[in-house]
Short mmCIF file of C-alpha atoms in Angstrom, two decimals:
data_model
loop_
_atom_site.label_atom_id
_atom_site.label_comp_id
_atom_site.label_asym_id
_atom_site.label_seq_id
_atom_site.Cartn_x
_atom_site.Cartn_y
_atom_site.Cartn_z
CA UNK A 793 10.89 -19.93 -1.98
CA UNK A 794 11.54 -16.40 -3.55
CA UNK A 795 8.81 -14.36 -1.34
CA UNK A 796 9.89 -12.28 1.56
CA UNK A 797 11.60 -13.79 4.49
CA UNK A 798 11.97 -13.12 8.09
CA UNK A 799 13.39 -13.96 11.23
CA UNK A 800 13.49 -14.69 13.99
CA UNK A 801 9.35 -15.90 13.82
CA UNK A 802 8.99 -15.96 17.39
CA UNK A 803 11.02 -14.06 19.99
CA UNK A 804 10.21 -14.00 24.33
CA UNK A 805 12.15 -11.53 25.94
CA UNK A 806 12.76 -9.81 29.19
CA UNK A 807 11.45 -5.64 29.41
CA UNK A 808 14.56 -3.58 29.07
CA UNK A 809 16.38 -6.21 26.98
CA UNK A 810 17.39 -5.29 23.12
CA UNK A 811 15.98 -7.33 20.30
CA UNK A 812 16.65 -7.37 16.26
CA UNK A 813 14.68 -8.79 13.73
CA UNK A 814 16.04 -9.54 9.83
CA UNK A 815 14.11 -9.29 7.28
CA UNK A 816 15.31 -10.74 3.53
CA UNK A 817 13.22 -8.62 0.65
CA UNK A 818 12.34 -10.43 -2.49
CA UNK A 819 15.41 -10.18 -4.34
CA UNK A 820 14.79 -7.64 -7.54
CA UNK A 821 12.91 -5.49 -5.05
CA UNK A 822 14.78 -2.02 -3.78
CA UNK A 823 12.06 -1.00 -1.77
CA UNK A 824 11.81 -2.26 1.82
CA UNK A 825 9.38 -1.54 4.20
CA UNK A 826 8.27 -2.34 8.06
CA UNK A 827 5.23 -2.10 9.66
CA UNK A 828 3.57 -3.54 13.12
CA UNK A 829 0.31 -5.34 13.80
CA UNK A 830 -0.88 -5.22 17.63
CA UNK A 831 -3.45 -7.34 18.57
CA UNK A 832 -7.12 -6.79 17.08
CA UNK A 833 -5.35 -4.03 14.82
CA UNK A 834 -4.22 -3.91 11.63
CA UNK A 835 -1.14 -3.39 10.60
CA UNK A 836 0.58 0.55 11.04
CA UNK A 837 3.54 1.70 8.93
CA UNK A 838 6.64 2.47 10.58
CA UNK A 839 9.35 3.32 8.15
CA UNK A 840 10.38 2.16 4.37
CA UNK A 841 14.11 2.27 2.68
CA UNK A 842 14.65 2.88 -0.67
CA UNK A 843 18.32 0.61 -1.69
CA UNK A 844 19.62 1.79 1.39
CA UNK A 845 18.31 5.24 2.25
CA UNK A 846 15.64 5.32 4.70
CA UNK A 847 12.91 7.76 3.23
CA UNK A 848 10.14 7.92 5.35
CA UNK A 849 9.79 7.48 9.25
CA UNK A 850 6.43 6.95 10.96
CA UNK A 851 5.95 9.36 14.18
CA UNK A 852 5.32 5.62 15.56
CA UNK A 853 9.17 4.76 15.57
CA UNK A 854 9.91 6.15 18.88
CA UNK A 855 14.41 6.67 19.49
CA UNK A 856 14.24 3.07 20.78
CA UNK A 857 13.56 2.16 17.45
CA UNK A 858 16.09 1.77 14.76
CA UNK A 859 16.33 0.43 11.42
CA UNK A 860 19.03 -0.39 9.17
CA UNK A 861 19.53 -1.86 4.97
CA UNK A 862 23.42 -1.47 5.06
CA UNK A 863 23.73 -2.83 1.88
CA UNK A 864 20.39 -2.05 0.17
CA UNK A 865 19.09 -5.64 0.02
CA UNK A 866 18.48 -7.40 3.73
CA UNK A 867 16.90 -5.54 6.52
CA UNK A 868 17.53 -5.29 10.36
CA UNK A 869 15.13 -3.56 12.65
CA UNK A 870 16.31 -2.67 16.29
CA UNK A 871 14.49 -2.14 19.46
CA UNK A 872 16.16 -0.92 22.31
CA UNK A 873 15.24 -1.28 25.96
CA UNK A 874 12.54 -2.91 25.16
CA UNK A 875 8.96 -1.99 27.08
CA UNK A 876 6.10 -4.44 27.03
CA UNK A 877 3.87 -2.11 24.80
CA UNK A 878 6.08 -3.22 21.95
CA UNK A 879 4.46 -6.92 22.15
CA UNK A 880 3.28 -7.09 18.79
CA UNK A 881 3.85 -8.92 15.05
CA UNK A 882 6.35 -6.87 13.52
CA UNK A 883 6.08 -7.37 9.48
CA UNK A 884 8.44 -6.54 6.80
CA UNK A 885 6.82 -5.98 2.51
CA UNK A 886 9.36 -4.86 -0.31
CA UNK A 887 8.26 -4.00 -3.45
CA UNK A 888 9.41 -2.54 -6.99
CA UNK A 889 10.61 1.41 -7.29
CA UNK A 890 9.06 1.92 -10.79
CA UNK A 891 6.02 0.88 -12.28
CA UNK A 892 2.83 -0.12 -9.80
CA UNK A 893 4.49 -0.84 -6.24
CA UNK A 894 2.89 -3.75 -5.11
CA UNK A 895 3.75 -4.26 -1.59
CA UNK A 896 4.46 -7.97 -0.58
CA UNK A 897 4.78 -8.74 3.04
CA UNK A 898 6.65 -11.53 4.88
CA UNK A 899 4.96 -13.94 7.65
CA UNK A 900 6.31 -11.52 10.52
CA UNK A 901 8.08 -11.54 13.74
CA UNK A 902 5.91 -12.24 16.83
CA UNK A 903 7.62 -10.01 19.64
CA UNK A 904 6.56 -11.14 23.02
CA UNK A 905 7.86 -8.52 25.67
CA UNK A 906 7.34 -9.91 29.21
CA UNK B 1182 -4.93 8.54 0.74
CA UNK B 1183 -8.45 8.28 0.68
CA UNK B 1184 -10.30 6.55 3.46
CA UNK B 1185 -12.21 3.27 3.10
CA UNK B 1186 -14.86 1.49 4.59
CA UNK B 1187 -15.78 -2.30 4.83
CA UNK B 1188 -18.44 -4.04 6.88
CA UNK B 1189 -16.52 -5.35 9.54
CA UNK B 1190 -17.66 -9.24 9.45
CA UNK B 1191 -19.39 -11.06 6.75
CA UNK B 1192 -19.81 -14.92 6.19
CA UNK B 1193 -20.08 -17.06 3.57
CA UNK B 1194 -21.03 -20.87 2.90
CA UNK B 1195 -18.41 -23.00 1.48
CA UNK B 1196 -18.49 -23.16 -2.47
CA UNK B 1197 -20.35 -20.14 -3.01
CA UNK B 1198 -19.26 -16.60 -4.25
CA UNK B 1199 -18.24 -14.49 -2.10
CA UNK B 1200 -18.83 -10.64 -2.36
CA UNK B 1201 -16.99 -8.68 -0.42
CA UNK B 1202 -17.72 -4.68 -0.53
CA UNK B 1203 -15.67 -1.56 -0.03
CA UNK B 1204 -16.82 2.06 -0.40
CA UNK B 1205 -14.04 4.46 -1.13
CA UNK B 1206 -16.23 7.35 -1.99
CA UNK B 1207 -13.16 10.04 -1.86
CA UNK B 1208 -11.25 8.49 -4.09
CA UNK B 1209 -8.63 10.49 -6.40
CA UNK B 1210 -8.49 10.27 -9.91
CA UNK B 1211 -5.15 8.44 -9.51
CA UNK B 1212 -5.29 6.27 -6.54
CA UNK B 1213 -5.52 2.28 -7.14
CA UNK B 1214 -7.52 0.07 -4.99
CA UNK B 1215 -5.94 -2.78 -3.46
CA UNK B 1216 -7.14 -5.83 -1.93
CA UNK B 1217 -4.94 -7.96 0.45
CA UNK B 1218 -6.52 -10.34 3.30
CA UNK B 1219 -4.70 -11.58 6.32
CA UNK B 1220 -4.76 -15.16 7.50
CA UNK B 1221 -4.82 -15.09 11.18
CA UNK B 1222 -1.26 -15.01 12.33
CA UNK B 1223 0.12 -14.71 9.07
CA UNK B 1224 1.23 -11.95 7.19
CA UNK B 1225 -1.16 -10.01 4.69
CA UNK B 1226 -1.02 -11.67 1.45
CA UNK B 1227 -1.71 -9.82 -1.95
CA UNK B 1228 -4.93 -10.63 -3.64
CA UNK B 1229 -5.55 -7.91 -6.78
CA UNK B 1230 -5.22 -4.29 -7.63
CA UNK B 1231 -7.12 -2.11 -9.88
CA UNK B 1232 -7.35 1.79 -11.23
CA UNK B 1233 -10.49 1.78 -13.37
CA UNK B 1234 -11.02 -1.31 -15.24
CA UNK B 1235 -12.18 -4.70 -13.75
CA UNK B 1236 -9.65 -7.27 -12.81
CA UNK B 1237 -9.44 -11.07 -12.66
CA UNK B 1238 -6.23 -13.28 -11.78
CA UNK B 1239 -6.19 -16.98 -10.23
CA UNK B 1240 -7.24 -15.21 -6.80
CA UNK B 1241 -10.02 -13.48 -6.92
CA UNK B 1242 -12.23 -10.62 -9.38
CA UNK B 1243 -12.36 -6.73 -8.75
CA UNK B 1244 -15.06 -4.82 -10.16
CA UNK B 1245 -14.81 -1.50 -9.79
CA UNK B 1246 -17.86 1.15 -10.06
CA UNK B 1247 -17.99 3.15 -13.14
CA UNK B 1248 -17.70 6.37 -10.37
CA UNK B 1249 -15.06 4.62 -8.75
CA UNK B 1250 -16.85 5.44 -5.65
CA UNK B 1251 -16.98 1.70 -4.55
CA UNK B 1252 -15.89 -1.49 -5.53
CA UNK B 1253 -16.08 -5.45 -4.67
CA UNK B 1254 -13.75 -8.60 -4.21
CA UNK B 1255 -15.65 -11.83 -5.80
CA UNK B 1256 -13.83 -14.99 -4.32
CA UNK B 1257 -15.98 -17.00 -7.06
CA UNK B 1258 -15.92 -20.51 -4.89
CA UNK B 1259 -15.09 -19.92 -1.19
CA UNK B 1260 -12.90 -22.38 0.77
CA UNK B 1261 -12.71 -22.94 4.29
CA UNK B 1262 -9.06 -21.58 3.63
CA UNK B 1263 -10.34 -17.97 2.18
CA UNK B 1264 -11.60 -17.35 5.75
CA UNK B 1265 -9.47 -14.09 6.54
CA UNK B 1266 -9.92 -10.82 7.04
CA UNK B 1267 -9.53 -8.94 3.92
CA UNK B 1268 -8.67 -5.24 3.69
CA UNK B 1269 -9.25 -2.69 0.90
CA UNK B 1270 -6.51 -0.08 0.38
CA UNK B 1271 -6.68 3.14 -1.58
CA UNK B 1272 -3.03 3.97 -2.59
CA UNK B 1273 -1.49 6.51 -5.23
CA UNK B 1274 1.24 5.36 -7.01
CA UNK B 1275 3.43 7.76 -5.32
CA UNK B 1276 2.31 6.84 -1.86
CA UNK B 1277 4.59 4.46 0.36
CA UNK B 1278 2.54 3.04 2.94
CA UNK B 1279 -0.28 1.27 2.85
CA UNK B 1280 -3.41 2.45 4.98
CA UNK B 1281 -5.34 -0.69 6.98
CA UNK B 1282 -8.35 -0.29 7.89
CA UNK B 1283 -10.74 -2.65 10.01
CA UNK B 1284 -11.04 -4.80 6.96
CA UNK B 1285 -13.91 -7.48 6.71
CA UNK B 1286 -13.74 -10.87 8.69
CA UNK B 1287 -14.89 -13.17 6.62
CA UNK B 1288 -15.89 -16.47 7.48
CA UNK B 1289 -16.38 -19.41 5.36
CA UNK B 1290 -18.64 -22.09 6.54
CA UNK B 1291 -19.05 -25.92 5.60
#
């Protein structure tokens, strides 16, 4: 399967506790992006690298929220102390830099905050 | 990006067309409509794009309005499986993230 990859799928934890999610971009693509999908909603942009530079940062990424592409290709996405507002389906979509920039998303990380 | 609007719930019996409408009446001369429809707890999954012209691929059509003002997704033989909700995006090229609406729940019935 070449499509975009995450994980972990599910995650429980505990308010206050720290919790990372990968995601693995379609493998030509440079651009990477995150979003998250409460429920009922759809999903809201939170921020989107470029190789590794992170370009643009939704006012929705609060300082508990971090997000990292080291090495331009994978993805990690950091939430510290976490609060149970953040229960939600966090997604991940890369897509070209040139040409038409078809986003393609990955099946998501369900965050469960209890 | 220009705003969109879709009737938020439409059905559709199993092995006919299904239509499903989007009015982007602020549309700029270079934003592209895009269609993408999300199968519940999955992420959204790509159907088409278009700028002016109609479009067909193994998915789905897109006909867009001569104005551009509107346009609709044909599913030409709905399956149980196309029941989703389905979103319509306006997006210039330049722009980085995409916009969701409410979308349209479709559901397809036996």
């Amino acid at each position: 399967d070449t499509g975009v990859s995450q994980n972990p799928r599910h995650k429980i934890t505990k308010r206050g506790q720290n919790v990372t999610f990968r995601c693995d971009p379609i493998s030509e693509h440079n651009r990477l992006y995150w979003y998250r999908q409460t429920l009922g909603q759809g999903p809201e942009f939170l921020t989107y690298f470029q190789n590794e530079a992170q370009l643009e940062k939704s006012r929705l990424l609060s300082d508990r929220f971090s997000a990292e592409r080291p090495k331009g290709s994978f993805s990690t996405l950091e939430i510290q102390r976490t609060e149970q507002g953040d229960s939600a389906m966090y997604l991940c979509a890369s897509s070209l830099s040139g040409g038409v920039k078809t986003q393609y998303f990955g099946p998501g990380t369900r965050l469960l905050v209890l | 990006d220009a705003k969109t609007t879709q009737p938020p719930s439409m059905d559709c019996a199993e092995g006919r067309a299904a239509n499903l409408p989007c009015n982007h009446s602020t549309i700029s001369g270079n934003e592209y409509v895009y269609w993408y429809r999300q199968i519940h707890s999955q992420g959204p999954q790509y159907i088409i794009h278009g700028l002016k012209n109609n479009e067909t691929n193994e998915m789905a059509s897109l006909i867009i309005t001569e104005d551009r003002k509107s346009s609709t997704l044909i599913l030409p033989h709905a399956t149980l499986r196309d029941t989703a909700v389905y979103y319509c995006i306006v997006l210039n090229n330049a722009g980085n993230m995409l916009t969701f609406g409410g979308g349209t729940r479709l559901m397809v019935k036996p």
